[in-house]
Coordinates of C-alpha atoms and ligand atoms in Angstrom, one line a residue:
M287 CA -25.4 -86.6 -50.8
L288 CA -22.9 -84.0 -49.9
E289 CA -20.1 -85.1 -47.7
S290 CA -19.4 -82.8 -44.7
P291 CA -16.0 -81.3 -45.1
R292 CA -13.4 -82.9 -42.8
F293 CA -10.5 -80.8 -41.4
G294 CA -7.3 -82.6 -40.2
Y295 CA -4.5 -81.1 -38.1
S296 CA -2.5 -80.2 -41.2
D297 CA -5.4 -78.2 -42.6
I298 CA -5.6 -76.2 -39.4
V299 CA -1.9 -75.6 -39.4
S300 CA -1.8 -74.5 -43.0
S301 CA -4.8 -72.2 -42.4
M302 CA -3.0 -70.6 -39.5
A303 CA 0.1 -70.3 -41.5
R304 CA -1.9 -68.5 -44.3
R305 CA -3.4 -66.2 -41.8
Y306 CA 0.0 -65.5 -40.3
D307 CA 1.5 -64.7 -43.7
C308 CA -1.5 -62.4 -44.4
W309 CA -1.0 -60.7 -41.0
M310 CA 2.7 -60.3 -41.7
Q311 CA 2.1 -58.7 -45.0
S312 CA 0.0 -56.0 -43.4
N313 CA 2.1 -55.9 -40.2
P314 CA 5.7 -56.6 -41.2
P315 CA 8.1 -56.8 -38.3
Q316 CA 10.0 -53.6 -37.8
K317 CA 13.6 -53.6 -39.0
I318 CA 15.8 -52.3 -36.2
V319 CA 19.5 -51.6 -36.8
V320 CA 21.5 -51.1 -33.5
I321 CA 24.8 -49.3 -33.8
G322 CA 27.1 -50.5 -31.0
G323 CA 27.8 -53.9 -29.5
G324 CA 28.2 -52.7 -25.9
I325 CA 25.8 -53.4 -23.1
A326 CA 23.5 -50.5 -24.2
G327 CA 23.1 -51.8 -27.7
L328 CA 22.9 -55.5 -26.8
S329 CA 20.4 -55.2 -24.0
L330 CA 18.1 -53.0 -26.3
A331 CA 18.5 -55.6 -29.1
A332 CA 17.5 -58.4 -26.8
A333 CA 14.5 -56.4 -25.5
V334 CA 13.0 -55.9 -29.0
R335 CA 13.8 -59.3 -30.5
D336 CA 10.3 -60.7 -30.2
W337 CA 8.7 -58.1 -32.4
A338 CA 11.5 -56.8 -34.6
E339 CA 14.1 -58.0 -37.1
V340 CA 17.2 -56.8 -35.3
T341 CA 20.8 -56.4 -36.6
V342 CA 23.6 -55.2 -34.2
L343 CA 26.5 -53.5 -36.0
E344 CA 29.8 -53.3 -34.1
R345 CA 32.9 -51.8 -35.5
E346 CA 35.4 -53.8 -33.4
P347 CA 36.0 -57.5 -34.0
H348 CA 34.3 -58.5 -30.8
L349 CA 31.5 -57.3 -28.6
G350 CA 32.1 -55.2 -25.4
Y351 CA 35.5 -54.1 -26.6
H352 CA 35.2 -50.5 -25.3
A353 CA 33.5 -49.2 -22.1
S354 CA 31.5 -52.4 -21.6
G355 CA 34.7 -54.5 -21.4
R356 CA 36.4 -52.2 -18.9
S357 CA 34.0 -51.6 -16.1
A358 CA 34.4 -52.1 -12.3
A359 CA 31.1 -54.2 -12.5
L360 CA 29.4 -52.7 -9.4
F361 CA 25.6 -52.3 -8.9
T362 CA 24.9 -49.6 -6.3
E363 CA 21.6 -48.0 -5.7
T364 CA 23.1 -44.9 -4.1
Y365 CA 25.2 -43.8 -7.1
G366 CA 24.3 -41.0 -9.6
N367 CA 21.6 -38.5 -9.8
R368 CA 17.9 -39.1 -8.9
L369 CA 17.0 -40.5 -12.3
V370 CA 20.1 -42.7 -12.5
R371 CA 19.2 -44.1 -9.0
A372 CA 15.6 -44.7 -10.1
L373 CA 16.8 -46.6 -13.3
T374 CA 19.1 -48.6 -11.1
L375 CA 16.4 -49.5 -8.6
A376 CA 14.1 -50.6 -11.5
S377 CA 16.9 -52.9 -12.8
R378 CA 17.6 -54.8 -9.6
Q379 CA 15.0 -57.5 -10.1
Q380 CA 16.2 -58.3 -13.7
I381 CA 19.8 -58.3 -12.6
V382 CA 18.9 -60.8 -9.8
E383 CA 16.6 -63.0 -11.9
G384 CA 19.0 -63.0 -14.8
G385 CA 21.6 -64.6 -12.6
F386 CA 23.9 -61.6 -13.1
V387 CA 24.8 -61.1 -9.4
A388 CA 28.4 -62.3 -8.9
H389 CA 28.8 -61.4 -5.3
R390 CA 27.1 -59.4 -2.5
R391 CA 29.9 -56.9 -2.3
G392 CA 28.7 -53.8 -0.3
A393 CA 29.9 -50.3 -0.9
L394 CA 31.6 -48.2 1.7
H395 CA 32.2 -44.4 1.5
V396 CA 35.1 -43.6 3.9
G397 CA 35.6 -40.4 5.7
W398 CA 38.9 -39.3 7.3
T399 CA 39.6 -37.3 10.4
G400 CA 37.7 -34.0 10.1
D401 CA 35.0 -35.5 7.8
G402 CA 32.7 -36.6 10.6
A403 CA 29.9 -34.1 9.8
A404 CA 30.1 -34.8 6.1
I405 CA 29.8 -38.6 6.7
D406 CA 26.9 -38.1 9.0
R407 CA 25.1 -36.0 6.3
L408 CA 26.0 -38.5 3.5
A409 CA 24.8 -41.5 5.6
D410 CA 21.5 -39.7 6.3
E411 CA 21.1 -38.8 2.6
L412 CA 21.8 -42.3 1.4
Q413 CA 19.7 -43.9 4.0
A414 CA 16.7 -41.8 2.8
L415 CA 17.2 -43.5 -0.6
V416 CA 18.2 -46.9 0.5
P417 CA 17.0 -47.8 4.0
S418 CA 19.7 -50.5 4.5
V419 CA 22.5 -47.9 4.4
R420 CA 24.2 -47.6 7.8
R421 CA 26.6 -45.1 9.4
L422 CA 29.7 -47.1 10.5
S423 CA 31.9 -45.9 13.4
A424 CA 35.7 -45.9 12.9
A425 CA 36.0 -49.2 14.8
E426 CA 33.2 -50.8 12.7
L427 CA 34.8 -49.6 9.5
H428 CA 38.3 -50.9 10.6
A429 CA 36.7 -54.3 11.4
L430 CA 35.3 -54.5 7.9
V431 CA 38.4 -53.2 6.2
P432 CA 41.4 -53.7 8.5
A433 CA 43.7 -51.9 6.0
I434 CA 42.2 -48.6 7.1
A435 CA 43.6 -47.7 10.5
I436 CA 41.1 -46.6 13.2
E437 CA 42.9 -43.4 13.9
A438 CA 42.8 -42.4 10.2
T439 CA 39.0 -42.6 9.7
C440 CA 35.9 -41.0 11.2
G441 CA 33.9 -44.0 9.9
G442 CA 31.8 -44.3 6.9
A443 CA 28.4 -44.7 5.1
Y444 CA 27.9 -48.4 4.2
E445 CA 25.5 -49.7 1.6
P446 CA 25.4 -53.5 2.3
D447 CA 23.3 -54.5 -0.6
A448 CA 25.5 -53.2 -3.4
V449 CA 26.5 -56.2 -5.6
D450 CA 29.2 -57.2 -8.1
I451 CA 27.7 -57.8 -11.5
D452 CA 29.0 -60.6 -13.8
T453 CA 29.3 -58.2 -16.8
G454 CA 30.7 -60.8 -19.2
K455 CA 27.6 -63.0 -18.5
M456 CA 25.3 -60.1 -19.0
L457 CA 26.8 -59.2 -22.4
A458 CA 26.8 -62.9 -23.4
A459 CA 23.2 -63.5 -22.2
N460 CA 21.8 -60.5 -24.2
A461 CA 23.8 -61.5 -27.3
S462 CA 22.5 -65.1 -27.0
A463 CA 18.9 -64.1 -26.4
L464 CA 19.1 -61.9 -29.5
K465 CA 20.5 -64.7 -31.6
A466 CA 18.0 -67.2 -30.3
G467 CA 15.3 -64.8 -31.4
G468 CA 16.7 -64.7 -35.0
G469 CA 18.6 -61.4 -34.6
L470 CA 22.0 -60.9 -36.3
I471 CA 25.3 -59.5 -34.9
R472 CA 27.8 -58.1 -37.4
A473 CA 31.1 -57.5 -35.6
G474 CA 33.9 -55.8 -37.5
E475 CA 31.5 -53.6 -39.4
E476 CA 31.8 -49.9 -39.1
V477 CA 28.8 -47.7 -39.8
R478 CA 29.8 -44.9 -42.2
A479 CA 26.6 -43.2 -43.3
I480 CA 22.9 -43.0 -42.4
S481 CA 20.4 -41.5 -44.7
Q482 CA 16.7 -41.4 -45.3
D483 CA 15.4 -43.9 -47.8
G484 CA 11.7 -43.7 -48.8
G485 CA 9.8 -43.9 -45.5
G486 CA 12.7 -45.5 -43.7
L487 CA 16.4 -45.2 -43.1
R488 CA 19.5 -46.7 -44.8
V489 CA 22.6 -47.6 -42.9
E490 CA 25.9 -48.0 -44.9
T491 CA 28.7 -49.9 -43.3
S492 CA 32.2 -51.0 -44.2
G493 CA 30.5 -54.3 -45.2
G494 CA 27.2 -53.6 -46.7
V495 CA 23.9 -51.7 -46.6
Y496 CA 21.1 -52.2 -44.1
P497 CA 17.5 -50.8 -44.5
A498 CA 15.9 -49.9 -41.3
D499 CA 12.6 -48.6 -39.8
I500 CA 14.5 -47.7 -36.6
V501 CA 18.2 -47.0 -36.2
V502 CA 19.4 -47.1 -32.6
N503 CA 22.4 -45.0 -31.8
A504 CA 24.1 -46.9 -28.9
A505 CA 27.6 -46.0 -29.9
G506 CA 28.9 -45.2 -26.4
A507 CA 31.6 -42.6 -26.7
W508 CA 30.8 -42.1 -30.4
V509 CA 27.1 -41.3 -30.1
D510 CA 27.6 -37.7 -31.3
V511 CA 29.9 -38.9 -34.1
V512 CA 27.3 -41.4 -35.2
A513 CA 24.6 -38.7 -35.2
G514 CA 26.9 -36.7 -37.5
L515 CA 26.8 -39.6 -39.9
A516 CA 23.1 -39.0 -40.2
G517 CA 23.6 -35.3 -40.7
L518 CA 22.5 -34.4 -37.2
S519 CA 24.3 -32.2 -34.7
G520 CA 25.3 -33.9 -31.5
L521 CA 23.7 -33.4 -28.1
G522 CA 26.9 -32.5 -26.3
F523 CA 28.0 -35.9 -24.9
Q524 CA 31.3 -35.9 -23.2
P525 CA 33.5 -39.0 -22.9
K526 CA 35.6 -39.0 -19.7
R527 CA 38.5 -41.3 -19.1
R528 CA 38.7 -43.5 -16.0
T529 CA 41.8 -45.4 -15.1
A530 CA 42.1 -48.7 -13.2
F531 CA 44.6 -51.4 -12.4
L532 CA 45.0 -54.6 -10.4
F533 CA 47.2 -55.2 -7.3
D534 CA 47.8 -57.9 -4.8
P535 CA 46.3 -57.7 -1.3
P536 CA 48.5 -57.7 1.7
A537 CA 50.0 -61.2 2.2
G538 CA 47.8 -63.4 4.3
T539 CA 44.8 -61.1 4.3
D540 CA 41.4 -62.4 3.3
I541 CA 39.9 -59.7 1.2
A542 CA 36.9 -61.7 -0.1
S543 CA 34.4 -60.0 2.2
W544 CA 35.8 -56.4 1.7
P545 CA 33.3 -54.0 0.1
L546 CA 34.1 -51.5 -2.6
V547 CA 35.9 -48.8 -0.6
V548 CA 35.4 -45.3 -2.0
D549 CA 37.0 -42.2 -0.7
L550 CA 34.4 -39.6 0.5
H551 CA 36.0 -37.0 -1.8
E552 CA 36.1 -39.5 -4.8
Q553 CA 39.9 -39.3 -4.9
F554 CA 40.3 -43.1 -5.4
Y555 CA 38.5 -46.4 -4.8
F556 CA 39.5 -50.1 -4.5
K557 CA 37.5 -53.3 -4.5
P558 CA 38.2 -57.0 -4.5
D559 CA 38.2 -58.8 -7.8
A560 CA 38.9 -62.5 -8.2
G561 CA 41.4 -62.7 -5.3
R562 CA 43.1 -59.4 -6.2
L563 CA 42.1 -55.8 -5.8
I564 CA 41.1 -53.3 -8.5
G565 CA 42.4 -49.8 -7.7
S566 CA 41.2 -46.6 -9.5
L567 CA 41.9 -42.9 -9.4
A568 CA 38.1 -42.4 -9.9
D569 CA 39.3 -39.9 -12.5
E570 CA 37.0 -38.2 -15.0
T571 CA 39.3 -36.7 -17.6
D572 CA 37.7 -35.2 -20.7
S573 CA 38.6 -37.2 -23.8
E574 CA 37.9 -37.5 -27.5
P575 CA 36.1 -40.8 -28.4
C576 CA 39.0 -43.2 -28.7
D577 CA 40.4 -46.6 -27.6
A578 CA 41.3 -45.2 -24.2
W579 CA 44.7 -45.9 -22.7
P580 CA 45.9 -45.4 -19.1
E581 CA 48.3 -42.6 -18.4
D582 CA 51.2 -43.7 -16.1
I583 CA 50.8 -40.6 -14.0
D584 CA 47.1 -41.4 -13.2
V585 CA 48.1 -44.9 -12.1
A586 CA 50.9 -43.5 -10.0
I587 CA 48.7 -40.9 -8.3
A588 CA 46.1 -43.6 -7.5
V589 CA 48.7 -45.9 -6.0
D590 CA 50.0 -43.1 -3.9
R591 CA 46.6 -42.0 -2.6
I592 CA 45.6 -45.6 -1.7
E593 CA 48.9 -46.1 0.1
Q594 CA 48.5 -42.9 2.0
A595 CA 45.0 -43.8 3.1
T596 CA 45.6 -47.4 4.0
T597 CA 48.3 -49.7 5.4
M598 CA 48.6 -51.4 2.0
R599 CA 51.9 -51.2 0.0
I600 CA 51.0 -51.7 -3.6
G601 CA 54.4 -51.4 -5.2
R602 CA 54.0 -52.1 -8.9
P603 CA 50.4 -52.5 -10.0
S604 CA 49.6 -54.7 -12.9
T605 CA 47.3 -54.7 -15.9
P606 CA 46.5 -51.0 -16.0
W607 CA 43.6 -50.1 -18.2
A608 CA 41.3 -47.1 -19.0
G609 CA 37.9 -46.7 -20.4
L610 CA 35.6 -43.9 -21.4
R611 CA 32.5 -43.2 -19.3
T612 CA 30.3 -41.0 -21.5
F613 CA 27.9 -38.4 -20.0
A614 CA 25.1 -36.2 -21.4
P615 CA 25.4 -32.6 -20.2
D616 CA 23.0 -33.3 -17.3
R617 CA 24.6 -36.7 -16.5
T618 CA 21.3 -38.5 -17.1
P619 CA 21.1 -41.1 -19.9
V620 CA 19.4 -40.3 -23.2
A621 CA 16.7 -42.6 -24.6
G622 CA 14.3 -41.5 -27.3
F623 CA 13.6 -40.6 -30.9
D624 CA 15.3 -37.6 -32.4
P625 CA 12.5 -35.2 -33.5
R626 CA 14.7 -34.1 -36.5
L627 CA 15.0 -37.5 -38.2
P628 CA 12.1 -40.0 -38.1
G629 CA 13.3 -43.4 -36.9
F630 CA 16.6 -42.2 -35.4
F631 CA 16.6 -43.4 -31.7
W632 CA 19.3 -42.2 -29.2
L633 CA 20.5 -44.6 -26.5
G634 CA 23.5 -42.9 -24.9
G635 CA 25.1 -41.3 -21.9
Q636 CA 25.2 -44.4 -19.6
G637 CA 28.2 -42.7 -17.9
G638 CA 29.5 -44.7 -15.0
Y639 CA 26.3 -46.7 -14.6
G640 CA 25.8 -48.6 -17.9
F641 CA 25.5 -52.0 -16.4
Q642 CA 23.2 -51.1 -13.6
V643 CA 20.8 -49.1 -15.7
S644 CA 20.9 -50.8 -19.1
L645 CA 18.2 -53.4 -18.6
T646 CA 15.7 -50.8 -17.6
L647 CA 16.7 -48.4 -20.3
A648 CA 16.3 -51.3 -22.8
R649 CA 12.8 -52.1 -21.5
L650 CA 11.6 -48.5 -21.6
S651 CA 13.2 -47.9 -25.0
A652 CA 11.3 -50.9 -26.4
A653 CA 8.1 -49.3 -25.0
L654 CA 8.9 -45.9 -26.6
M655 CA 9.5 -47.5 -29.9
R656 CA 6.1 -49.1 -29.9
G657 CA 4.4 -45.9 -28.8
E658 CA 3.5 -47.4 -25.4
P659 CA 3.7 -45.7 -22.0
L660 CA 6.8 -46.4 -19.9
P661 CA 6.7 -49.7 -17.9
E662 CA 4.6 -49.1 -14.8
D663 CA 7.3 -50.0 -12.3
V664 CA 9.7 -47.5 -14.0
A665 CA 7.1 -44.7 -14.1
A666 CA 6.3 -45.3 -10.4
L667 CA 9.9 -44.4 -9.6
G668 CA 9.4 -40.9 -11.1
V669 CA 11.0 -41.6 -14.5
T670 CA 9.4 -39.9 -17.4
A671 CA 10.0 -40.1 -21.2
A672 CA 10.6 -36.3 -21.3
A673 CA 13.4 -36.5 -18.7
L674 CA 15.2 -39.0 -20.9
A675 CA 14.3 -37.5 -24.3
P676 CA 17.0 -36.0 -26.6
D677 CA 14.7 -33.0 -27.0
R678 CA 16.0 -31.6 -23.7
F679 CA 19.2 -30.7 -25.4
L680 CA 17.7 -29.4 -28.7
V681 CA 16.9 -25.7 -29.0
P682 CA 13.3 -25.3 -30.1
A683 CA 13.0 -23.9 -33.7
T684 CA 10.9 -21.0 -32.4
T685 CA 13.7 -19.6 -30.3
L686 CA 16.2 -19.7 -33.1
Ligands
FAD871 C1 36.8 -47.9 -15.5 C2 35.3 -48.0 -15.6 C3 34.6 -48.5 -14.5 C4 33.1 -48.6 -14.7 N1 32.5 -49.1 -13.6 C5 31.1 -49.4 -13.8 C6 30.4 -50.0 -12.7 O1 31.0 -50.4 -11.7 N2 29.1 -50.2 -12.9 C7 28.4 -49.8 -14.0 O2 27.2 -50.1 -14.1 N3 29.1 -49.2 -15.0 C8 30.4 -49.0 -14.9 N4 31.1 -48.3 -15.9 C9 30.3 -47.8 -17.0 C10 29.9 -48.8 -18.1 O3 31.0 -49.6 -18.4 C11 29.4 -48.0 -19.3 O4 28.4 -47.1 -18.9 C12 28.8 -48.9 -20.4 O5 29.7 -50.0 -20.6 C13 28.5 -48.2 -21.6 O6 28.0 -49.1 -22.6 P1 27.7 -48.6 -24.1 O7 27.2 -49.8 -24.7 O8 27.0 -47.4 -24.1 O9 29.2 -48.3 -24.7 P2 30.3 -49.2 -25.2 O10 30.5 -50.4 -24.4 O11 31.5 -48.3 -25.4 O12 29.8 -49.7 -26.6 C14 29.6 -48.8 -27.7 C15 30.1 -49.5 -29.0 O13 29.8 -48.8 -30.1 C16 30.7 -49.1 -31.1 N5 30.7 -48.1 -32.2 C17 31.0 -46.8 -32.1 N6 30.9 -46.2 -33.3 C18 30.6 -47.2 -34.2 C19 30.3 -47.2 -35.6 N7 30.5 -46.1 -36.4 N8 30.0 -48.4 -36.2 C20 29.9 -49.5 -35.5 N9 30.1 -49.5 -34.1 C21 30.4 -48.4 -33.5 C22 32.0 -49.1 -30.3 O14 33.0 -49.9 -31.0 C23 31.6 -49.7 -29.0 O15 31.9 -51.1 -28.9 C24 32.5 -48.2 -15.9 C25 33.2 -47.8 -17.0 C26 34.6 -47.7 -16.9 C27 35.4 -47.2 -18.0

């Protein structure tokens, strides 16, 4: 008599393992090499970790050394052009659910005597985008930020729901998620060459060689330089220096509830930061990609402008720093494959909005890499793949 076969738990597990091995042989995970350990590269790496073998390569000894370690950490839905605002709106839920909101800060655009009509227009324009925006009178503005005298201002446009982001937590959370998913981070390794290798790509660094199906160019101020390492011309990205510093609030003043205060004409801004104030010239000085350094004159001008506009006396500011905000020619980020080199993916031009847009850019980039449509919530806000694609800066061959 034939005995009926008996399957135990271990048989089922090993049969599943065999099937998984078989499936893996015909569908190996994509190898993705991400160049750049700032928020752009890390958020993308975390977003693809479930279906790809990911390695992040960062030239500096630690992550977030350049722009991502130097930001003012604000999330504001009224900042930037239409697409930037859409990308920001689409990021809010993930920023909140990720626990990355540090403080409900608010953002206040201040007008001065003579600016009344301009502030009215700005308040209307911002309110159409973000209904919670309010026009503040001079007295309301002074009540919110007593360092601005009633007689100096015509009031402002106030966005109460702007928040401070915990940028350190955001960088760390994305790095941890990547590592938990088996991804690798190689800090202190500079990418030196990118070439085609069979059907894929080959990335050479100061420390080794990495084969890749997809190479993500998330090199911040160096995106065009990195494209050059692959033999591609750049897209015309421009790094722009922004200077900031810390100063003490007026003695005895509770600044915890002050919003970010930005001059209507973008001549300066200041905002509370851990009991002190960050001041900035709101400068956008063209720069080569580099380890940006503050110029004394930029700090001095910012101090003077803030002192002229408020009752605060800053004296000697401390800890000045500068960072590069890198923009594409149309000031919209770039996310997409380069049609000139299969597998080469651009993720650059986060400008002054990298933290507020990065999670959405990472999500939609992951979809593009898999040949899927953009996430529905992002598309519903009017974002298209074409509007973000590098192709918009490439001259079609037929017109050459
Ligand atoms: C003063 C200031 C205030 C800002 N305020 C805000 C704000 O309030 N809100 C907001 O959302 N954004 C703000 N930003 C903008 C934000 O910081 C940037 O948009 C964001 O950090 C860009 O991230 P990134 O990853 O593209 O670039 P980066 O953080 O610069 O990362 C790119 C990385 O690529 C690495 N790299 C380059 N070349 C190579 C190579 N060959 N090999 C290996 N690695 C390489 C670099 O070392 C670098 O670490 C501010 C920026 C500045 C400077």
